Amino acid sequence: MAHDTEVLVLGGGSTGCGIARDLAMRGLEVTLVERGNLTDGTTGRMHGLLHSGGRYAVSDQASATECIEENEVLREIAGHCVEMTGGLFVQRPEDPDDYFREKLEGCRECNIPARVLSGREAREVEPYLAKDVKRAIEVPDGAVDPFRLCVANAIDAENHGARIETHAEVVDLLRDGDDIYGVKVRHDSGPGKRTHGASGTTEEITADYVVNATGAWAGQIGAMANLDVEVRPSKGVMTIMNVRQVDTVINRCRPKGDADIVVPHETTAILGTTDEEVDDPDDYPEEEWEVDHMIDTLSELVPILQEARTIRSFWGVRPLYEPPGTGTDDPTDITRDFFLLDHDERDGVAGMSSIVGGKFTTYRMMAEQISDHVCDKLGVTASCATAEEPLPGSENISVLEDGMDDFGLRSPIARRSKQRLGSRAADVLDTDAANPVICQCEGVTRAEIQDAISQSGSDLNAVRIRTRASMGNCQGGFCCQNMANELHPEYDEPTVRAALDELFQERWKGERHALWGEQLSQAMLNYALHATTMNRDNDPASAADPIGYEAFDGGRTRTEPRTDGGQ
Amino acid sequence: MAIEDDVLVIGGGIAGATAALAAAERDARVRLVTYKQSTLRHASGLIDILGYTPAGDGPLIDPFDALEDLPEGHPYERVGAETVRDALSFFDDVAGDAYAGEHTDANALVPTHGGTVKPTARYPASTAAGLASDPRDALLVGFETLPDFEAPLAAAHLEAAGAPFETRGVTLSFPGIVRDDAKVTRYAHLLDQDETVETAAGTTTAREALAERVRSQLDDEPRVGFPAVLGDERADEVRADLADAIGVDVFEVPMGPPSLPGMRLEDLLYDALEAAGVAVTSGVPVIDYETNGDADRIDRVVVDRHGAEIPHRADQYVLATGGLVGKGVRSERDRVFEPIFDCHVSHAEDRYDWFVDDVFGDQPYARFGLAPDRELRPLDATDDPEFANLRAAGAVLGGYDFAAEKSGAGVSLATGYAAGRRAGEECGD
C-alpha cells in the first residue's frame, strides 16, 4: 500500500511539535496534524513557568532532576523564548518549617541551585511580598513563552521537510485488522494554511507509524480504535494581571494547594492554579469562585493583587495519567511523569503509540525518548540532536543584539520585537515599506504581523500567539480591526470579516472572567468601539436582508455637482 | 468660603455640556466641573438618536417613529419624545454649520472606518459628502502609515453592505509624514498649518501635495473620502482647499480613538459654554458631598483641586459623569456603584450574570447605570428619589444599551437638555 509519510504525529502541542522536529531532524518523513491552532490544547493554556525542578524537589525527585536538566537545555536552544526571572519559594508564618527544610534539601539532592533568603532579603528582591513573609528559597525558575517555543519547533520541523497541518481534525483512525496505518482528517478549509470561509475537505493520510500526542484528548483518539487510554484530564485556572506585580516567579512553599504560584510573563503576571479532575477536556465549567480563589489566596503572598487589574482568565486541562490500578483520588497526587503506551505491546494493535502525562518543561526530553522509540520501531538508527541545535530565532542571539540596528522603530518597540523574534528579527523587520505599530499595547509592528500571516494564513488567533498582538490591556479592542486589515488584499473582504469576528469573540471569551473594575470599563469601551462606531453587531454586510439605502437621508440637495476634475 | 452657583454640573461630555447650556439658557448661574478627559475622543463625532430598537430591529429610517414604543425606564421614555426633538433642535442651534442632517427626520447612513455603515441623525459637516445613502460613486484614500483605515478593504466592505454606488480604495503615502507612528493629530496639524513638504517633484505645501497624489488616482469619482485626519482647528478650510485642488467633494470617514471629529465636537461644546457664560473647571474630581439637615437635598459637594478640598455649593446639581467607560459607574468584584453620591445601581449579585457569552449578545453590563424618575432624579432601591435636587444625564443612566441601539449621543443630548433645563427652572423657584 502506498503511504504518504513515515511518521504521522497527532497533536500540535509542545510534545507533538517537539516529536515532529526531532524526527524530521533525524531525517524521517513527518506529517503532523492538529485539530485547531498550534498550542490550542494544553500548551497554550499553561502559566508559562520554566520549572527549575524546585516544585517537585520533595514529592517527585525524578521529575525534579529532569526539569533542571531541561531548564538548562532550553536556555541554550530556545533563548528567545525564555526569560530567566529566577524564582522564590516563599514561606509565610503559617507554612510548616519542616517542609521548607525538605524543599531545600530536595533541591540540593536534585542539583537545583538553591539558597535561602531572609524575609527582608526576599522583600528586597520583590518589594510587593507580604510584610510577614518569613523567608524564601531562591531557585532558577524562569518564564517561557509556550506559543513561541511550540511554533519554533514546528517551523524547524518544516525546515527539515515536515508537513504541519493545523485545523485538521482527526475524525477516524485507518485500521486494517490489528494494524493502524493512518488517519482520516477533516480540513477546516483545505490542506495548507487556513483560510476563513473556504469550504473544508477530508483527507486520508497513511503512515508507517502513528504517534498519538494529543494529551488530554488521547483517550478520544484511542477510542477510535477501541483502545482504552485512560487519561484523567484535570483543569486549572489561570488569571492574567495587566502588569508584572513581581519580576521573579513566586511559589508558595507549602506541601500542596491551589493558587500557589505567580509567574511574570512578558508585560503581565499570571496567577495559577487549581487542579480538579474533569470528565470532558472540551467541556467543563469555568467558574467565578476559581478566579476569586486565585486572587484571594495569592494576595496572602502579594497583597496588592487584591486591588490589581486582571485582564482575563483562562483554563487549561492537564493530560494526567497514571498506570491502571494505582487508584489515586486526588489529581494533585498523580505523577507528572509521562508514559509511552505502545499499543502493540499493550493491546495487540500495531502501528501506533500514545503519549500521555508529562509536563511542558521536559517536552524536549519526552520527544527525544518517544522519537527513539519510533526509530526503534522503524529500524532507523539516527540519533537525537535537539538538545544541541538552537531553534529558529535562537541562533546567535547575543551577537545579533549587540550589532543590530533598530530598523527605524522606536526603541522600546524594537527591543520587544527583537525579544520576540530573536535572531529572526533582521529577516522580519528589515523592510523598506512603512512599518507602523499595529498593536499599541504590546508594540507589535506591521512587519511582524505580516510575518505571522505568512506562516498561518487568515487565522488571526495564530497571528496572535506568534506576536502577542491583542494580548495586552485592551484585549484587542483597539487592534483586532487593524490586525484584520493586514490580511487585505491577500485575503478578500468576507474572509477578513470572518477572521476578525473569530478573533474578537476569542478575546472576549477570556475577558468575561475579569469583568469588574478597570477591565469592565475596558470591555464596555471595546464593545462601544466595535458596536457604536463600527456597527459590527449589526453589520449590513452580514445581515440577511439588504438595506433600502434610498429611504435614508442622502444629504442636502446639491446645487452643482463638481465635474471639473480639478481643472 | 464655598463657591456658590445656581446649578452645578458634574461631568464634561455631551450630556454635561448640554445640561450646562440648557440651564444657562434659563438665566441660571452655572458651573461645570470635569475630572478626566471626556470620552468624546473615543467617539466618532456622529450624533445618533436611535439606529436600532432595543429588540434589534433596524436600521431605522426614522428614529422618532420608534421613540413612542420604547420600554418603560428607557431614558427616552423618561423624558418623552418631544423633549428628544427639542434637544436635537437645541443641538442644531449650538452646532450651526458644523453639523448637518437637520433637513430631515430620516437617519443618514455613514460609512465608518471598518467599511460598515452606521445609522445616525446628525453628522459633522466633514462627513456630509460621504453618506452611503448618497448614490454617488466614491474613491476612498487610505495611508500606508495609518493602519486603522485600509481603504481598499473598506471599499469592498461597502460593496458587501449593498451601498448603491461604486467604491474604490487606494493606499497612498501621506506627504510630509516621515515617522511610521505619527499620531493622527500630526496629520491634522500638517494640513492645518499647510506646512512645507518635500515630494519627488520638489517642495510644495501639504495640502497641494496631498491633492496632487489623489488627483492622479481619480477615475471620475465625484467624491473622495479620507480617514478623519483632515485638520483640527481649520478642518473646514483644509477640506475646502482639498476639494478645490482635487476638483471633487471631499469627506472624512469617522475613525476610532483618538478621534478628531470627537475632539472637534468637544471644542464646539466648550466654545458654546464659554459664550453662554458657564464657568468651567477642568481636571478636578468631586470627592465628597454633604446634605442639609433632612438629608434629602445636597447642600454642597467637595472638589479636590490639586490637594485642596474646595466646597462647591449650588441649588441644583446635575450628575453627568458617564457610564462604565467614563467611570461615572464603577464596579468591584461583587458590586456596581456610582462613586460620588453612591446612588443606587441595579445589578445582579453574581458577576457571572453581568455578561452573556456572545460578545455582541444582549449584555447586561451594557445597561448598568442609574434608574431615574421622569424628572431624571436618580431613584433609590425603593424607587424614591435619592435627592430632591440631583438629576442625572447621559451614560451614567442605565436601562439602555447605547452601543447596540446607536443612541449614545442622542440620550446624552436629550437627558442633558432635560436635566439642565429643569435644574435651571427650579433654581429660580
PDB file of N, CA and C in Angstrom, chain A residues 406-435:
ATOM      1  N   ASP A 406      18.105  49.336  14.853  1.00  0.00           N
ATOM      2  CA  ASP A 406      16.750  49.255  15.393  1.00  0.00           C
ATOM      3  C   ASP A 406      15.679  49.385  14.330  1.00  0.00           C
ATOM      4  N   PHE A 407      16.054  49.243  13.088  1.00  0.00           N
ATOM      5  CA  PHE A 407      15.091  49.191  11.988  1.00  0.00           C
ATOM      6  C   PHE A 407      14.146  50.389  11.965  1.00  0.00           C
ATOM      7  N   GLY A 408      14.640  51.513  12.440  1.00  0.00           N
ATOM      8  CA  GLY A 408      13.816  52.718  12.385  1.00  0.00           C
ATOM      9  C   GLY A 408      12.634  52.694  13.336  1.00  0.00           C
ATOM     10  N   LEU A 409      12.583  51.716  14.222  1.00  0.00           N
ATOM     11  CA  LEU A 409      11.468  51.651  15.168  1.00  0.00           C
ATOM     12  C   LEU A 409      11.854  52.388  16.438  1.00  0.00           C
ATOM     13  N   ARG A 410      10.842  52.898  17.137  1.00  0.00           N
ATOM     14  CA  ARG A 410      11.113  53.478  18.443  1.00  0.00           C
ATOM     15  C   ARG A 410      11.727  52.395  19.321  1.00  0.00           C
ATOM     16  N   SER A 411      12.644  52.778  20.188  1.00  0.00           N
ATOM     17  CA  SER A 411      13.475  51.763  20.821  1.00  0.00           C
ATOM     18  C   SER A 411      12.718  50.750  21.683  1.00  0.00           C
ATOM     19  N   PRO A 412      11.708  51.144  22.480  1.00  0.00           N
ATOM     20  CA  PRO A 412      11.044  50.087  23.259  1.00  0.00           C
ATOM     21  C   PRO A 412      10.362  49.057  22.359  1.00  0.00           C
ATOM     22  N   ILE A 413       9.836  49.533  21.237  1.00  0.00           N
ATOM     23  CA  ILE A 413       9.181  48.606  20.310  1.00  0.00           C
ATOM     24  C   ILE A 413      10.208  47.707  19.657  1.00  0.00           C
ATOM     25  N   ALA A 414      11.319  48.299  19.251  1.00  0.00           N
ATOM     26  CA  ALA A 414      12.370  47.489  18.634  1.00  0.00           C
ATOM     27  C   ALA A 414      12.888  46.435  19.605  1.00  0.00           C
ATOM     28  N   ARG A 415      13.027  46.842  20.869  1.00  0.00           N
ATOM     29  CA  ARG A 415      13.555  45.884  21.843  1.00  0.00           C
ATOM     30  C   ARG A 415      12.590  44.713  22.015  1.00  0.00           C
ATOM     31  N   ARG A 416      11.297  45.038  22.087  1.00  0.00           N
ATOM     32  CA  ARG A 416      10.333  43.962  22.289  1.00  0.00           C
ATOM     33  C   ARG A 416      10.250  43.079  21.053  1.00  0.00           C
ATOM     34  N   SER A 417      10.279  43.685  19.870  1.00  0.00           N
ATOM     35  CA  SER A 417      10.249  42.872  18.657  1.00  0.00           C
ATOM     36  C   SER A 417      11.438  41.926  18.624  1.00  0.00           C
ATOM     37  N   LYS A 418      12.601  42.448  19.005  1.00  0.00           N
ATOM     38  CA  LYS A 418      13.799  41.601  18.981  1.00  0.00           C
ATOM     39  C   LYS A 418      13.682  40.460  19.973  1.00  0.00           C
ATOM     40  N   GLN A 419      13.084  40.755  21.130  1.00  0.00           N
ATOM     41  CA  GLN A 419      12.910  39.680  22.111  1.00  0.00           C
ATOM     42  C   GLN A 419      12.000  38.586  21.567  1.00  0.00           C
ATOM     43  N   ARG A 420      10.964  39.002  20.894  1.00  0.00           N
ATOM     44  CA  ARG A 420      10.022  38.006  20.377  1.00  0.00           C
ATOM     45  C   ARG A 420      10.610  37.220  19.222  1.00  0.00           C
ATOM     46  N   LEU A 421      11.326  37.936  18.348  1.00  0.00           N
ATOM     47  CA  LEU A 421      11.775  37.296  17.118  1.00  0.00           C
ATOM     48  C   LEU A 421      13.149  36.673  17.258  1.00  0.00           C
ATOM     49  N   GLY A 422      13.924  37.120  18.252  1.00  0.00           N
ATOM     50  CA  GLY A 422      15.257  36.589  18.422  1.00  0.00           C
ATOM     51  C   GLY A 422      16.083  36.850  17.176  1.00  0.00           C
ATOM     52  N   SER A 423      16.792  35.836  16.734  1.00  0.00           N
ATOM     53  CA  SER A 423      17.690  36.021  15.598  1.00  0.00           C
ATOM     54  C   SER A 423      16.943  36.179  14.280  1.00  0.00           C
ATOM     55  N   ARG A 424      15.613  35.967  14.280  1.00  0.00           N
ATOM     56  CA  ARG A 424      14.858  36.175  13.048  1.00  0.00           C
ATOM     57  C   ARG A 424      14.533  37.657  12.849  1.00  0.00           C
ATOM     58  N   ALA A 425      14.863  38.486  13.851  1.00  0.00           N
ATOM     59  CA  ALA A 425      14.450  39.888  13.808  1.00  0.00           C
ATOM     60  C   ALA A 425      14.909  40.579  12.525  1.00  0.00           C
ATOM     61  N   ALA A 426      16.138  40.376  12.148  1.00  0.00           N
ATOM     62  CA  ALA A 426      16.652  41.069  10.959  1.00  0.00           C
ATOM     63  C   ALA A 426      15.837  40.706   9.732  1.00  0.00           C
ATOM     64  N   ASP A 427      15.585  39.425   9.559  1.00  0.00           N
ATOM     65  CA  ASP A 427      14.819  38.980   8.387  1.00  0.00           C
ATOM     66  C   ASP A 427      13.432  39.603   8.359  1.00  0.00           C
ATOM     67  N   VAL A 428      12.803  39.647   9.519  1.00  0.00           N
ATOM     68  CA  VAL A 428      11.412  40.076   9.553  1.00  0.00           C
ATOM     69  C   VAL A 428      11.282  41.596   9.482  1.00  0.00           C
ATOM     70  N   LEU A 429      12.151  42.291  10.200  1.00  0.00           N
ATOM     71  CA  LEU A 429      11.950  43.734  10.367  1.00  0.00           C
ATOM     72  C   LEU A 429      12.647  44.580   9.311  1.00  0.00           C
ATOM     73  N   ASP A 430      13.550  43.999   8.558  1.00  0.00           N
ATOM     74  CA  ASP A 430      14.316  44.775   7.591  1.00  0.00           C
ATOM     75  C   ASP A 430      13.470  44.999   6.351  1.00  0.00           C
ATOM     76  N   THR A 431      12.639  46.034   6.386  1.00  0.00           N
ATOM     77  CA  THR A 431      11.717  46.276   5.283  1.00  0.00           C
ATOM     78  C   THR A 431      11.810  47.724   4.835  1.00  0.00           C
ATOM     79  N   ASP A 432      11.597  47.945   3.552  1.00  0.00           N
ATOM     80  CA  ASP A 432      11.580  49.321   3.037  1.00  0.00           C
ATOM     81  C   ASP A 432      10.198  49.937   3.174  1.00  0.00           C
ATOM     82  N   ALA A 433       9.187  49.090   3.338  1.00  0.00           N
ATOM     83  CA  ALA A 433       7.817  49.594   3.393  1.00  0.00           C
ATOM     84  C   ALA A 433       7.553  50.256   4.745  1.00  0.00           C
ATOM     85  N   ALA A 434       6.488  51.042   4.799  1.00  0.00           N
ATOM     86  CA  ALA A 434       6.100  51.655   6.068  1.00  0.00           C
ATOM     87  C   ALA A 434       5.805  50.549   7.074  1.00  0.00           C
ATOM     88  N   ASN A 435       6.243  50.768   8.309  1.00  0.00           N
ATOM     89  CA  ASN A 435       6.093  49.713   9.310  1.00  0.00           C
ATOM     90  C   ASN A 435       5.493  50.256  10.602  1.00  0.00           C
TER      91      ASN A 435
END
